[in-house]
Short mmCIF file of C-alpha atoms and ligand atoms in Angstrom, two decimals:
data_model
loop_
_atom_site.label_atom_id
_atom_site.label_comp_id
_atom_site.label_asym_id
_atom_site.label_seq_id
_atom_site.Cartn_x
_atom_site.Cartn_y
_atom_site.Cartn_z
CA MET L 1 -217.94 -27.77 -110.59
CA GLU L 2 -215.15 -30.26 -111.09
CA VAL L 3 -211.94 -29.71 -109.26
CA THR L 4 -208.99 -30.15 -111.62
CA ARG L 5 -206.39 -30.64 -108.93
CA GLY L 6 -206.66 -34.42 -108.89
CA ARG L 7 -206.23 -34.80 -112.64
CA TYR L 8 -202.62 -33.76 -112.85
CA ASN L 9 -200.71 -35.84 -115.39
CA PRO L 10 -196.96 -35.43 -114.91
CA ASN L 11 -196.08 -36.69 -118.39
CA GLU L 12 -198.34 -34.22 -120.10
CA PHE L 13 -197.01 -31.48 -117.91
CA HIS L 14 -193.39 -32.27 -118.71
CA GLU L 15 -194.10 -32.43 -122.39
CA ALA L 16 -195.62 -28.98 -122.37
CA PHE L 17 -192.81 -27.76 -120.20
CA GLU L 18 -190.04 -29.04 -122.44
CA ASN L 19 -191.57 -27.77 -125.63
CA ASN L 20 -192.37 -24.27 -124.50
CA ILE L 21 -189.88 -23.23 -121.88
CA ILE L 22 -186.16 -22.93 -122.36
CA ILE L 23 -184.12 -23.32 -119.21
CA THR L 24 -180.68 -21.80 -119.17
CA THR L 25 -178.25 -20.20 -116.80
CA ILE L 26 -177.71 -16.47 -116.95
CA GLU L 27 -174.10 -17.02 -117.85
CA LYS L 28 -175.04 -19.11 -120.88
CA ALA L 29 -177.65 -16.63 -122.06
CA LEU L 30 -175.18 -13.78 -121.72
CA ASP L 31 -172.53 -15.72 -123.64
CA PHE L 32 -175.07 -16.43 -126.34
CA CYS L 33 -175.77 -12.72 -126.74
CA ARG L 34 -172.16 -11.65 -126.40
CA SER L 35 -170.93 -14.03 -129.04
CA ARG L 36 -173.45 -12.63 -131.50
CA SER L 37 -172.65 -8.97 -131.02
CA LEU L 38 -168.88 -8.71 -131.00
CA HIS L 39 -167.81 -5.16 -131.69
CA PRO L 40 -164.35 -5.42 -133.19
CA PHE L 41 -161.51 -3.08 -132.29
CA LEU L 42 -159.43 -2.59 -135.39
CA PHE L 43 -155.75 -2.73 -134.65
CA GLY L 44 -154.19 -2.91 -138.09
CA PRO L 45 -150.52 -1.93 -138.05
CA ALA L 46 -149.62 -3.58 -141.38
CA CYS L 47 -150.82 -5.09 -144.64
CA CYS L 48 -153.25 -7.69 -143.22
CA ALA L 49 -155.55 -4.79 -142.30
CA MET L 50 -156.33 -4.41 -146.02
CA GLU L 51 -157.83 -7.90 -146.12
CA LEU L 52 -159.75 -7.13 -142.94
CA MET L 53 -161.27 -4.05 -144.57
CA GLN L 54 -162.31 -6.17 -147.51
CA ALA L 55 -163.91 -8.68 -145.14
CA MET L 56 -165.99 -5.84 -143.72
CA ASN L 57 -167.18 -4.52 -147.08
CA GLY L 58 -169.47 -5.90 -149.80
CA ARG L 59 -169.31 -9.54 -150.93
CA TYR L 60 -167.79 -10.80 -147.66
CA ASP L 61 -169.80 -8.58 -145.29
CA LEU L 62 -168.98 -9.45 -141.69
CA ALA L 63 -172.00 -7.38 -140.66
CA ARG L 64 -174.26 -10.35 -141.42
CA TYR L 65 -173.11 -11.93 -138.17
CA GLY L 66 -173.22 -8.69 -136.18
CA PHE L 67 -169.48 -7.99 -136.22
CA GLU L 68 -169.88 -4.70 -138.00
CA ALA L 69 -170.00 -1.93 -135.41
CA VAL L 70 -166.34 -1.01 -135.45
CA ARG L 71 -165.60 1.48 -132.71
CA ALA L 72 -162.43 3.53 -132.79
CA THR L 73 -161.95 3.51 -129.04
CA PRO L 74 -161.02 0.35 -127.09
CA ARG L 75 -163.46 1.16 -124.29
CA GLN L 76 -166.49 0.21 -126.34
CA THR L 77 -165.24 -2.94 -128.05
CA ASP L 78 -165.17 -6.66 -127.29
CA VAL L 79 -162.70 -8.31 -129.60
CA MET L 80 -159.31 -7.00 -130.66
CA LEU L 81 -158.34 -7.89 -134.21
CA VAL L 82 -154.56 -7.79 -134.44
CA ALA L 83 -154.01 -7.54 -138.18
CA GLY L 84 -150.36 -7.06 -138.98
CA THR L 85 -146.78 -6.86 -137.84
CA ILE L 86 -146.24 -5.66 -134.30
CA THR L 87 -142.89 -3.94 -134.04
CA ASN L 88 -141.20 -3.69 -130.67
CA LYS L 89 -142.02 -0.02 -130.58
CA MET L 90 -145.69 -0.74 -131.22
CA ALA L 91 -145.81 -3.56 -128.67
CA ALA L 92 -146.17 -1.24 -125.68
CA VAL L 93 -149.05 0.57 -127.36
CA ALA L 94 -150.74 -2.70 -128.29
CA LYS L 95 -150.53 -3.95 -124.72
CA ARG L 96 -151.94 -0.69 -123.40
CA LEU L 97 -154.83 -0.74 -125.84
CA TYR L 98 -155.59 -4.35 -124.87
CA ASP L 99 -155.65 -3.36 -121.21
CA GLN L 100 -158.15 -0.60 -121.93
CA ILE L 101 -160.80 -2.96 -123.31
CA PRO L 102 -163.37 -3.74 -120.60
CA ASP L 103 -163.94 -7.40 -119.67
CA PRO L 104 -165.01 -9.76 -121.19
CA LYS L 105 -162.60 -9.43 -124.09
CA TRP L 106 -161.07 -11.61 -126.76
CA VAL L 107 -158.22 -11.37 -129.24
CA ILE L 108 -157.87 -12.69 -132.77
CA ALA L 109 -154.42 -12.80 -134.36
CA ILE L 110 -154.74 -12.34 -138.11
CA GLY L 111 -151.84 -13.28 -140.38
CA SER L 112 -148.53 -14.97 -139.72
CA CYS L 113 -147.02 -11.73 -138.44
CA ALA L 114 -149.48 -11.55 -135.55
CA ILE L 115 -149.10 -15.30 -134.94
CA SER L 116 -145.33 -15.64 -134.92
CA GLY L 117 -143.63 -12.69 -136.56
CA GLY L 118 -144.17 -14.13 -140.05
CA PRO L 119 -141.65 -13.04 -142.68
CA PHE L 120 -139.93 -10.90 -140.05
CA ALA L 121 -139.57 -13.71 -137.53
CA ASP L 122 -135.80 -13.23 -137.14
CA SER L 123 -135.82 -9.43 -137.21
CA TYR L 124 -134.35 -7.57 -134.25
CA CYS L 125 -137.22 -5.09 -134.07
CA VAL L 126 -140.35 -7.25 -134.47
CA THR L 127 -142.31 -8.87 -131.65
CA GLN L 128 -142.62 -12.60 -132.32
CA GLY L 129 -146.39 -12.76 -132.32
CA ALA L 130 -149.23 -11.11 -130.44
CA ASP L 131 -149.34 -13.90 -127.85
CA LYS L 132 -146.06 -12.66 -126.43
CA LEU L 133 -148.04 -9.64 -125.23
CA PHE L 134 -151.53 -10.88 -124.31
CA PRO L 135 -153.56 -14.12 -124.60
CA VAL L 136 -154.85 -14.82 -128.10
CA ASP L 137 -158.08 -16.78 -128.60
CA VAL L 138 -158.13 -17.52 -132.32
CA TYR L 139 -155.27 -17.67 -134.82
CA VAL L 140 -156.01 -17.06 -138.50
CA PRO L 141 -153.02 -18.19 -140.56
CA GLY L 142 -152.00 -16.80 -143.92
CA CYS L 143 -149.86 -14.04 -145.38
CA PRO L 144 -152.30 -12.40 -145.72
CA PRO L 145 -155.33 -14.62 -144.92
CA ARG L 146 -158.23 -14.27 -147.33
CA PRO L 147 -161.41 -12.48 -146.18
CA GLU L 148 -163.17 -15.87 -146.01
CA ALA L 149 -160.56 -17.05 -143.55
CA ILE L 150 -161.03 -13.96 -141.39
CA THR L 151 -164.80 -14.48 -141.40
CA ARG L 152 -164.27 -18.10 -140.36
CA GLY L 153 -161.94 -17.00 -137.59
CA LEU L 154 -164.62 -14.71 -136.18
CA LEU L 155 -167.26 -17.43 -136.48
CA GLN L 156 -164.99 -19.83 -134.61
CA LEU L 157 -164.56 -17.25 -131.89
CA ARG L 158 -168.36 -17.06 -131.72
CA ASP L 159 -168.61 -20.84 -131.28
CA MET L 160 -165.83 -20.75 -128.72
CA ILE L 161 -167.60 -18.17 -126.60
CA ASN L 162 -170.78 -20.25 -126.74
CA ASN L 163 -169.04 -23.45 -125.79
CA PRO L 164 -165.62 -22.87 -124.23
CA GLU L 165 -164.87 -26.61 -124.11
CA ILE L 166 -164.27 -26.87 -127.85
CA ALA L 167 -161.22 -24.65 -127.66
CA LYS L 168 -157.74 -25.99 -127.19
CA VAL L 169 -156.07 -24.00 -124.48
CA LYS L 170 -152.58 -22.68 -125.04
CA ARG L 171 -150.67 -21.88 -121.89
CA HIS L 172 -148.95 -18.58 -121.40
CA GLY L 173 -145.74 -18.44 -119.39
CA MET Q 1 -217.02 -0.80 -90.14
CA ASP Q 2 -213.34 -0.44 -89.42
CA SER Q 3 -212.16 -1.86 -92.75
CA ASN Q 4 -214.71 0.22 -94.60
CA ASN Q 5 -213.22 3.33 -93.04
CA ASN Q 6 -209.76 2.25 -94.13
CA ILE Q 7 -210.84 1.80 -97.71
CA THR Q 8 -212.44 5.22 -97.80
CA SER Q 9 -209.30 6.78 -96.40
CA ILE Q 10 -207.14 5.03 -99.01
CA TRP Q 11 -209.53 6.22 -101.71
CA ASP Q 12 -209.30 9.74 -100.33
CA PHE Q 13 -205.55 9.43 -100.36
CA PHE Q 14 -205.56 8.67 -104.08
CA GLN Q 15 -208.09 11.43 -104.71
CA ASN Q 16 -205.55 13.92 -103.40
CA PRO Q 17 -204.55 15.95 -106.49
CA ILE Q 18 -200.82 15.92 -105.68
CA ILE Q 19 -200.73 12.12 -105.37
CA MET Q 20 -202.92 11.80 -108.45
CA ASN Q 21 -200.59 13.95 -110.53
CA LEU Q 22 -197.59 12.04 -109.24
CA LEU Q 23 -199.13 8.70 -110.22
CA ILE Q 24 -200.10 9.98 -113.66
CA GLY Q 25 -196.56 11.28 -114.08
CA VAL Q 26 -195.15 7.85 -113.25
CA VAL Q 27 -197.46 6.22 -115.78
CA TYR Q 28 -196.46 8.74 -118.46
CA PHE Q 29 -192.78 8.18 -117.73
CA ALA Q 30 -193.11 4.39 -117.91
CA ALA Q 31 -195.05 4.62 -121.17
CA ILE Q 32 -192.47 6.89 -122.80
CA ALA Q 33 -189.53 4.84 -121.54
CA ALA Q 34 -191.08 1.62 -122.90
CA PHE Q 35 -191.87 3.34 -126.19
CA ILE Q 36 -188.29 4.59 -126.55
CA THR Q 37 -186.79 1.18 -125.74
CA VAL Q 38 -188.83 -0.66 -128.36
CA LEU Q 39 -188.30 2.15 -130.83
CA VAL Q 40 -184.53 2.25 -130.45
CA ILE Q 41 -184.29 -1.50 -131.03
CA ILE Q 42 -186.18 -1.11 -134.29
CA LEU Q 43 -184.20 1.98 -135.28
CA MET Q 44 -180.84 0.29 -134.63
CA TRP Q 45 -181.82 -2.58 -136.87
CA MET Q 46 -183.13 -0.17 -139.49
CA ASP Q 47 -179.99 1.96 -139.39
CA ARG Q 48 -177.76 -1.04 -140.00
CA ARG Q 49 -179.88 -2.44 -142.78
CA VAL Q 50 -180.14 0.96 -144.47
CA ALA Q 51 -176.39 1.50 -144.15
CA ALA Q 52 -175.79 -1.90 -145.70
CA PHE Q 53 -178.28 -1.13 -148.45
CA PHE Q 54 -176.41 2.03 -149.42
CA GLN Q 55 -173.03 0.26 -149.31
CA GLU Q 56 -174.20 -2.73 -151.38
CA ARG Q 57 -174.04 -5.13 -148.45
CA LEU Q 58 -176.67 -7.21 -146.70
CA GLY Q 59 -176.26 -6.02 -143.12
CA PRO Q 60 -177.28 -8.17 -140.14
CA ILE Q 61 -179.55 -10.93 -141.47
CA LYS Q 62 -178.42 -14.09 -139.73
CA TYR Q 63 -180.08 -13.83 -136.32
CA GLY Q 64 -183.84 -13.73 -136.14
CA PRO Q 65 -186.22 -12.89 -139.00
CA GLN Q 66 -184.35 -10.42 -141.25
CA GLY Q 67 -181.81 -9.96 -138.45
CA LEU Q 68 -184.29 -8.33 -136.08
CA LEU Q 69 -182.73 -10.01 -133.03
CA GLN Q 70 -179.35 -8.38 -133.63
CA PRO Q 71 -180.09 -5.16 -131.65
CA VAL Q 72 -181.47 -7.26 -128.79
CA PHE Q 73 -178.17 -9.15 -128.55
CA ASP Q 74 -176.32 -5.84 -128.73
CA ALA Q 75 -178.40 -4.41 -125.90
CA VAL Q 76 -177.90 -7.44 -123.65
CA LYS Q 77 -174.19 -7.38 -124.33
CA MET Q 78 -173.91 -3.70 -123.55
CA VAL Q 79 -175.70 -4.11 -120.22
CA SER Q 80 -173.47 -7.02 -119.20
CA LYS Q 81 -170.24 -5.37 -120.32
CA GLY Q 82 -167.62 -4.36 -117.75
CA ASN Q 83 -168.14 -0.82 -116.51
CA ILE Q 84 -164.84 1.00 -116.39
CA THR Q 85 -164.41 4.36 -114.68
CA PRO Q 86 -160.90 5.61 -115.49
CA ARG Q 87 -158.86 6.70 -112.48
CA ASN Q 88 -158.28 10.35 -113.37
CA VAL Q 89 -161.77 11.36 -114.44
CA ASP Q 90 -163.94 13.85 -112.58
CA LYS Q 91 -166.26 11.18 -111.21
CA LEU Q 92 -169.39 13.22 -110.58
CA VAL Q 93 -169.36 15.04 -113.91
CA TYR Q 94 -168.28 11.93 -115.81
CA ASN Q 95 -171.08 9.76 -114.42
CA LEU Q 96 -173.74 12.46 -114.63
CA ALA Q 97 -173.22 13.33 -118.30
CA PRO Q 98 -174.77 10.22 -119.97
CA MET Q 99 -177.80 10.43 -117.68
CA LEU Q 100 -178.33 14.10 -118.54
CA ILE Q 101 -177.97 13.37 -122.25
CA PHE Q 102 -180.65 10.70 -121.99
CA MET Q 103 -182.86 12.92 -119.85
CA THR Q 104 -182.98 15.74 -122.39
CA THR Q 105 -184.02 13.16 -124.97
CA LEU Q 106 -186.83 11.98 -122.69
CA LEU Q 107 -188.00 15.56 -122.18
CA VAL Q 108 -188.38 16.09 -125.91
CA TYR Q 109 -190.69 13.07 -126.10
CA ALA Q 110 -193.04 14.68 -123.61
CA ALA Q 111 -194.22 17.32 -126.08
CA LEU Q 112 -194.52 15.32 -129.31
CA PRO Q 113 -198.04 14.86 -130.71
CA TYR Q 114 -198.28 11.10 -131.35
CA GLY Q 115 -201.81 11.23 -132.68
CA LYS Q 116 -205.14 12.95 -132.36
CA ASN Q 117 -205.47 14.00 -128.69
CA LEU Q 118 -202.45 11.84 -127.99
CA THR Q 119 -199.71 13.94 -126.49
CA VAL Q 120 -198.30 13.79 -123.00
CA VAL Q 121 -198.42 17.53 -122.37
CA ASN Q 122 -200.07 19.85 -124.84
CA LEU Q 123 -197.91 22.93 -124.34
CA ASN Q 124 -198.97 26.24 -125.80
CA VAL Q 125 -195.29 27.05 -126.39
CA GLY Q 126 -194.50 23.60 -127.83
CA VAL Q 127 -192.10 24.73 -130.54
CA LEU Q 128 -190.17 27.00 -128.19
CA TYR Q 129 -189.96 24.18 -125.65
CA LEU Q 130 -188.55 21.75 -128.21
CA ILE Q 131 -185.91 24.24 -129.38
CA ALA Q 132 -184.90 25.03 -125.81
CA ILE Q 133 -184.73 21.42 -124.63
CA SER Q 134 -182.85 20.09 -127.63
CA SER Q 135 -180.07 22.63 -127.09
CA THR Q 136 -179.70 21.73 -123.39
CA ALA Q 137 -178.01 18.49 -124.41
CA THR Q 138 -174.99 20.63 -125.30
CA ILE Q 139 -174.21 21.17 -121.64
CA ALA Q 140 -174.34 17.44 -120.96
CA ILE Q 141 -172.04 16.73 -123.91
CA LEU Q 142 -169.55 19.33 -122.73
CA MET Q 143 -169.73 17.78 -119.25
CA GLY Q 144 -168.85 14.41 -120.75
CA GLY Q 145 -165.96 15.88 -122.69
CA TRP Q 146 -164.63 17.81 -119.72
CA GLY Q 147 -165.14 15.13 -117.10
CA SER Q 148 -163.39 12.43 -119.14
CA ASN Q 149 -160.02 14.13 -118.70
CA ASN Q 150 -158.98 13.15 -122.20
CA LYS Q 151 -157.82 15.56 -124.87
CA TYR Q 152 -159.90 13.95 -127.62
CA SER Q 153 -163.02 14.01 -125.48
CA LEU Q 154 -162.47 17.67 -124.67
CA ILE Q 155 -161.95 18.67 -128.30
CA GLY Q 156 -165.05 16.66 -129.26
CA GLY Q 157 -167.11 18.35 -126.55
CA MET Q 158 -165.88 21.81 -127.56
CA ARG Q 159 -166.70 21.15 -131.19
CA THR Q 160 -170.20 20.08 -130.27
CA VAL Q 161 -170.77 23.27 -128.33
CA ALA Q 162 -169.47 25.44 -131.15
CA MET Q 163 -171.55 23.56 -133.69
CA ILE Q 164 -174.86 23.24 -131.87
CA ILE Q 165 -174.87 26.80 -130.58
CA SER Q 166 -174.26 28.28 -134.01
CA TYR Q 167 -176.68 25.91 -135.76
CA GLU Q 168 -179.35 26.68 -133.19
CA ILE Q 169 -179.86 30.10 -134.82
CA PRO Q 170 -180.93 29.02 -138.33
CA PHE Q 171 -182.79 26.08 -136.72
CA ALA Q 172 -184.99 28.45 -134.72
CA PHE Q 173 -185.27 30.97 -137.56
CA SER Q 174 -186.43 28.34 -140.05
CA LEU Q 175 -189.37 27.55 -137.75
CA LEU Q 176 -190.36 31.21 -137.41
CA GLY Q 177 -192.04 31.21 -140.82
CA ILE Q 178 -194.44 28.49 -139.70
CA ILE Q 179 -195.22 30.30 -136.48
CA MET Q 180 -195.99 33.42 -138.53
CA LEU Q 181 -198.36 31.44 -140.73
CA THR Q 182 -200.28 29.77 -137.91
CA GLY Q 183 -199.96 32.47 -135.29
CA SER Q 184 -199.41 29.82 -132.64
CA MET Q 185 -196.59 27.82 -131.08
CA ASN Q 186 -198.86 24.96 -130.09
CA MET Q 187 -198.01 21.75 -131.96
CA THR Q 188 -201.68 20.74 -132.22
CA ASP Q 189 -202.63 24.13 -133.70
CA ILE Q 190 -199.80 23.83 -136.22
CA ILE Q 191 -201.04 20.39 -137.29
CA ASN Q 192 -204.63 21.62 -137.58
CA ALA Q 193 -203.45 24.52 -139.75
CA GLN Q 194 -202.08 21.99 -142.26
CA LYS Q 195 -205.44 20.42 -142.97
CA ASN Q 196 -205.48 21.57 -146.61
CA VAL Q 197 -201.85 22.04 -147.55
CA TRP Q 198 -198.67 20.86 -145.85
CA PHE Q 199 -196.22 23.54 -144.80
CA VAL Q 200 -193.44 21.88 -146.79
CA PHE Q 201 -195.12 23.33 -149.91
CA LEU Q 202 -195.60 26.78 -148.39
CA GLN Q 203 -192.16 26.90 -146.80
CA PRO Q 204 -189.78 24.88 -149.02
CA LEU Q 205 -186.78 27.08 -148.17
CA ALA Q 206 -187.44 26.70 -144.47
CA PHE Q 207 -187.63 22.94 -144.88
CA VAL Q 208 -184.21 22.77 -146.56
CA VAL Q 209 -182.63 24.93 -143.85
CA PHE Q 210 -184.42 22.93 -141.15
CA MET Q 211 -183.21 19.60 -142.55
CA ILE Q 212 -179.57 20.72 -142.78
CA THR Q 213 -179.56 22.15 -139.27
CA ALA Q 214 -181.39 19.11 -137.92
CA MET Q 215 -178.61 16.88 -139.25
CA ALA Q 216 -176.14 19.12 -137.43
CA GLU Q 217 -178.15 18.99 -134.20
CA LEU Q 218 -178.20 15.21 -134.41
CA ASN Q 219 -174.40 15.10 -134.82
CA LYS Q 220 -174.88 12.82 -137.79
CA SER Q 221 -172.78 12.64 -140.90
CA PRO Q 222 -172.14 14.92 -142.86
CA PHE Q 223 -171.92 16.87 -139.58
CA ASP Q 224 -170.56 14.14 -137.28
CA LEU Q 225 -167.53 16.25 -136.42
CA PRO Q 226 -167.90 15.84 -132.64
CA GLU Q 227 -167.11 12.17 -133.03
CA ALA Q 228 -165.04 12.22 -136.19
CA GLU Q 229 -163.29 8.87 -135.97
CA SER Q 230 -160.34 9.75 -138.14
CA GLU Q 231 -159.42 12.79 -136.05
CA LEU Q 232 -160.88 12.43 -132.58
CA VAL Q 233 -161.07 8.64 -131.86
CA ALA Q 234 -164.74 8.86 -130.76
CA GLY Q 235 -165.15 12.45 -129.57
CA PHE Q 236 -166.72 13.05 -126.19
CA ILE Q 237 -167.67 9.37 -125.70
CA THR Q 238 -164.08 8.12 -126.04
CA GLU Q 239 -163.77 7.19 -122.36
CA TYR Q 240 -167.26 5.80 -121.86
CA ALA Q 241 -167.68 2.05 -121.60
CA GLY Q 242 -170.50 -0.42 -121.00
CA MET Q 243 -173.91 0.91 -120.10
CA LYS Q 244 -172.81 4.55 -119.95
CA PHE Q 245 -171.91 4.32 -123.59
CA GLY Q 246 -175.16 2.41 -124.10
CA LEU Q 247 -177.16 5.33 -122.75
CA VAL Q 248 -175.48 7.76 -125.13
CA TYR Q 249 -176.07 5.33 -127.98
CA LEU Q 250 -179.73 5.01 -126.99
CA ALA Q 251 -180.15 8.77 -126.82
CA GLU Q 252 -178.59 9.14 -130.27
CA TYR Q 253 -181.20 6.94 -131.94
CA ALA Q 254 -184.04 8.32 -129.84
CA ASN Q 255 -182.99 11.84 -130.91
CA MET Q 256 -183.09 10.77 -134.52
CA PHE Q 257 -186.70 9.70 -134.10
CA SER Q 258 -187.75 12.82 -132.19
CA MET Q 259 -186.14 15.09 -134.78
CA ALA Q 260 -187.96 13.23 -137.55
CA ALA Q 261 -191.18 13.56 -135.56
CA ILE Q 262 -190.68 17.33 -135.25
CA ALA Q 263 -190.06 17.58 -139.00
CA VAL Q 264 -193.22 15.58 -139.72
CA THR Q 265 -195.29 17.64 -137.29
CA LEU Q 266 -194.15 20.99 -138.61
CA PHE Q 267 -193.83 20.32 -142.32
CA PHE Q 268 -195.80 17.18 -143.24
CA GLY Q 269 -199.10 17.57 -141.48
CA GLY Q 270 -198.30 15.52 -138.39
CA TRP Q 271 -200.78 12.74 -137.68
CA GLN Q 272 -203.28 13.84 -140.33
CA GLY Q 273 -204.16 11.39 -143.06
CA PRO Q 274 -207.10 9.52 -144.55
CA LEU Q 275 -208.47 6.09 -143.53
CA LEU Q 276 -205.81 4.86 -141.11
CA PRO Q 277 -205.81 5.86 -137.41
CA SER Q 278 -203.87 9.00 -136.60
CA TRP Q 279 -201.09 7.37 -134.54
CA LEU Q 280 -200.38 4.98 -137.41
CA TRP Q 281 -200.05 7.90 -139.83
CA PHE Q 282 -197.68 9.55 -137.39
CA LEU Q 283 -195.53 6.40 -137.18
CA ILE Q 284 -195.50 5.85 -140.95
CA LYS Q 285 -194.57 9.43 -141.75
CA THR Q 286 -191.94 9.60 -139.04
CA LEU Q 287 -190.30 6.32 -140.04
CA LEU Q 288 -190.16 7.53 -143.65
CA MET Q 289 -188.53 10.70 -142.37
CA VAL Q 290 -186.04 8.63 -140.35
CA PHE Q 291 -185.24 6.73 -143.53
CA PHE Q 292 -184.63 10.06 -145.28
CA ILE Q 293 -182.25 11.15 -142.50
CA MET Q 294 -180.38 7.84 -142.74
CA TRP Q 295 -180.23 8.23 -146.50
CA ILE Q 296 -178.47 11.60 -146.16
CA ARG Q 297 -176.29 10.25 -143.41
CA TRP Q 298 -174.93 7.28 -145.30
CA THR Q 299 -174.55 9.09 -148.62
CA LEU Q 300 -172.59 12.23 -147.83
CA PRO Q 301 -168.98 12.39 -146.59
CA ARG Q 302 -167.96 14.43 -143.56
CA ILE Q 303 -167.56 18.18 -143.98
CA ARG Q 304 -164.50 20.05 -142.66
CA ILE Q 305 -164.97 22.07 -139.45
CA ASP Q 306 -164.15 25.50 -140.90
CA LYS Q 307 -166.33 24.88 -143.96
CA MET Q 308 -169.14 23.84 -141.69
CA MET Q 309 -168.98 27.09 -139.76
CA LYS Q 310 -168.81 29.00 -143.04
CA LEU Q 311 -171.89 27.18 -144.32
CA ASN Q 312 -173.78 28.12 -141.20
CA TRP Q 313 -172.91 31.80 -140.86
CA LYS Q 314 -172.68 32.74 -144.55
CA VAL Q 315 -175.40 30.61 -146.12
CA LEU Q 316 -177.94 29.18 -143.68
CA ILE Q 317 -178.53 32.22 -141.47
CA PRO Q 318 -179.05 34.64 -144.41
CA LEU Q 319 -181.32 32.07 -146.07
CA SER Q 320 -183.43 31.63 -142.96
CA ILE Q 321 -183.75 35.39 -142.50
CA LEU Q 322 -184.71 35.69 -146.17
CA ASN Q 323 -187.37 33.08 -145.55
CA ILE Q 324 -188.88 35.09 -142.70
CA PHE Q 325 -188.89 38.17 -144.96
CA LEU Q 326 -190.55 36.32 -147.84
CA THR Q 327 -193.14 34.79 -145.52
CA GLY Q 328 -194.05 38.25 -144.23
CA ILE Q 329 -194.46 39.60 -147.76
CA GLY Q 330 -196.47 36.52 -148.72
CA ILE Q 331 -198.85 36.89 -145.80
CA LYS Q 332 -199.44 40.56 -146.56
CA LEU Q 333 -200.03 39.87 -150.29
CA TYR Q 334 -202.46 37.07 -149.41
CA GLN Q 335 -204.38 39.38 -147.10
CA TYR Q 336 -204.41 42.11 -149.75
CA PHE Q 337 -205.81 39.92 -152.53
CA THR Q 338 -208.34 38.02 -150.45
CA GLY Q 339 -209.46 41.19 -148.71
CA MET Q 340 -208.75 39.77 -145.27
CA GLY Q 341 -206.91 41.69 -142.62
CA GLY Q 342 -206.63 45.45 -142.42
CA VAL Q 343 -204.40 46.32 -145.36
S1 LIG P 1 -148.77 -11.72 -142.36
FE1 LIG P 1 -148.07 -11.05 -144.38
S2 LIG P 1 -149.73 -9.79 -145.13
FE2 LIG P 1 -150.03 -9.98 -142.93
S3 LIG P 1 -149.02 -8.24 -142.01
FE3 LIG P 1 -147.54 -9.88 -142.07
S4 LIG P 1 -146.41 -9.60 -143.96
FE4 LIG P 1 -148.30 -8.38 -144.12
#
């Protein structure tokens, strides 16, 4: 019988290794899975929510990317979709709901109201954007943004979770 | 000599009936747990694709072949999600409830006939056991609702109790006709009795009542009142996060499969079928039944709570009693005309 121990060829070995085995860190693998199964928490206090509903339904169908399982309670969700005007009275509720989402969590601000107050920017009773309350990861501009834009916002959030370096970081004071 | 002695003593140790039974139990448990895990992943994918099909969408298709990897991602995410226990909950009851819900599901799987001579325990009171076990989940759901210390959870839990307890009556009654026909509660006997004709043709009324009550037992739309999103946020699972929610989710899909399996066993001849092996027939029939349940679920809107109670007490219970009556008359007439029995 021939002993195979002496015939080890490192190049061959590495080739087989690289082609068949994927090395990754647990963190990266988890991020990969998380970014592909974001359960959205619908927080739609105003008109942008209509566009969001359309993005969920036929033709635009967010479910293709696994963003479909909308849960009504914040405890079981991953990403908060702020779709609409946040009045000062609603702000406290919004903050509380955000705090109830378990980590890791993300926020998407949909529409100019959630970005900066939009048409009501100089109103006495409107919060000037969701990022006054909690950190926002992706901004989707428009009044209202089209369903395509909302889909793209979610896809960008997916890429951002996969590779955090591509995101520009906005500081919160 | 010494080592030989040791080996014999180890062998004797395994020959001990208590140890043997324990080991076999562990193997059974592992097999069922693995079966459920694979099954739920397939069912989750199927549920989403079927829902999308009925709503003129595509559903998850982007990840993996036909989107089959989507439930895997969901499962990994759920396991790695932060596990919140709210400050004011009753910790023992709150943490115990999801485990108990999953345990009752596991217990149901012990008595299902998966194929010819392929059941974990062949109980001679199989049907009774299934009815009893499937209603035990009520206690666990009420525990979840009570322990969460949340008004929506409590209302959801209460609704479940009211619903399942009242729907348990026509559920059990609709199966009585079959037990009268076969004269046995053993699942294998019931399957063997359907060699020539399936019971769905002999007991069509019972099948309709059974299907409606099964939807109610599963807490699925049109009877998803315990977790009606527009009224109760998410019912008794409102406060559950991460893997605790995952367990409830898992149990929900596993229950759907076990209910479909019971329907197939009792009304569609179980694992019987030509050519293909029996376990494959069982899987095919049960998955078709699951598709039927999903079809109902995604087609009908939610029913109001008072109407649901009315439907149960004023329609389903009289119908199921009528079915028992008709079955009795039918059996007697059959015996009279064929000259069997002592009429
Ligand atoms: S951005 Fe425009 S469409 Fe959206 S909520 Fe504000 S006003 Fe309505």
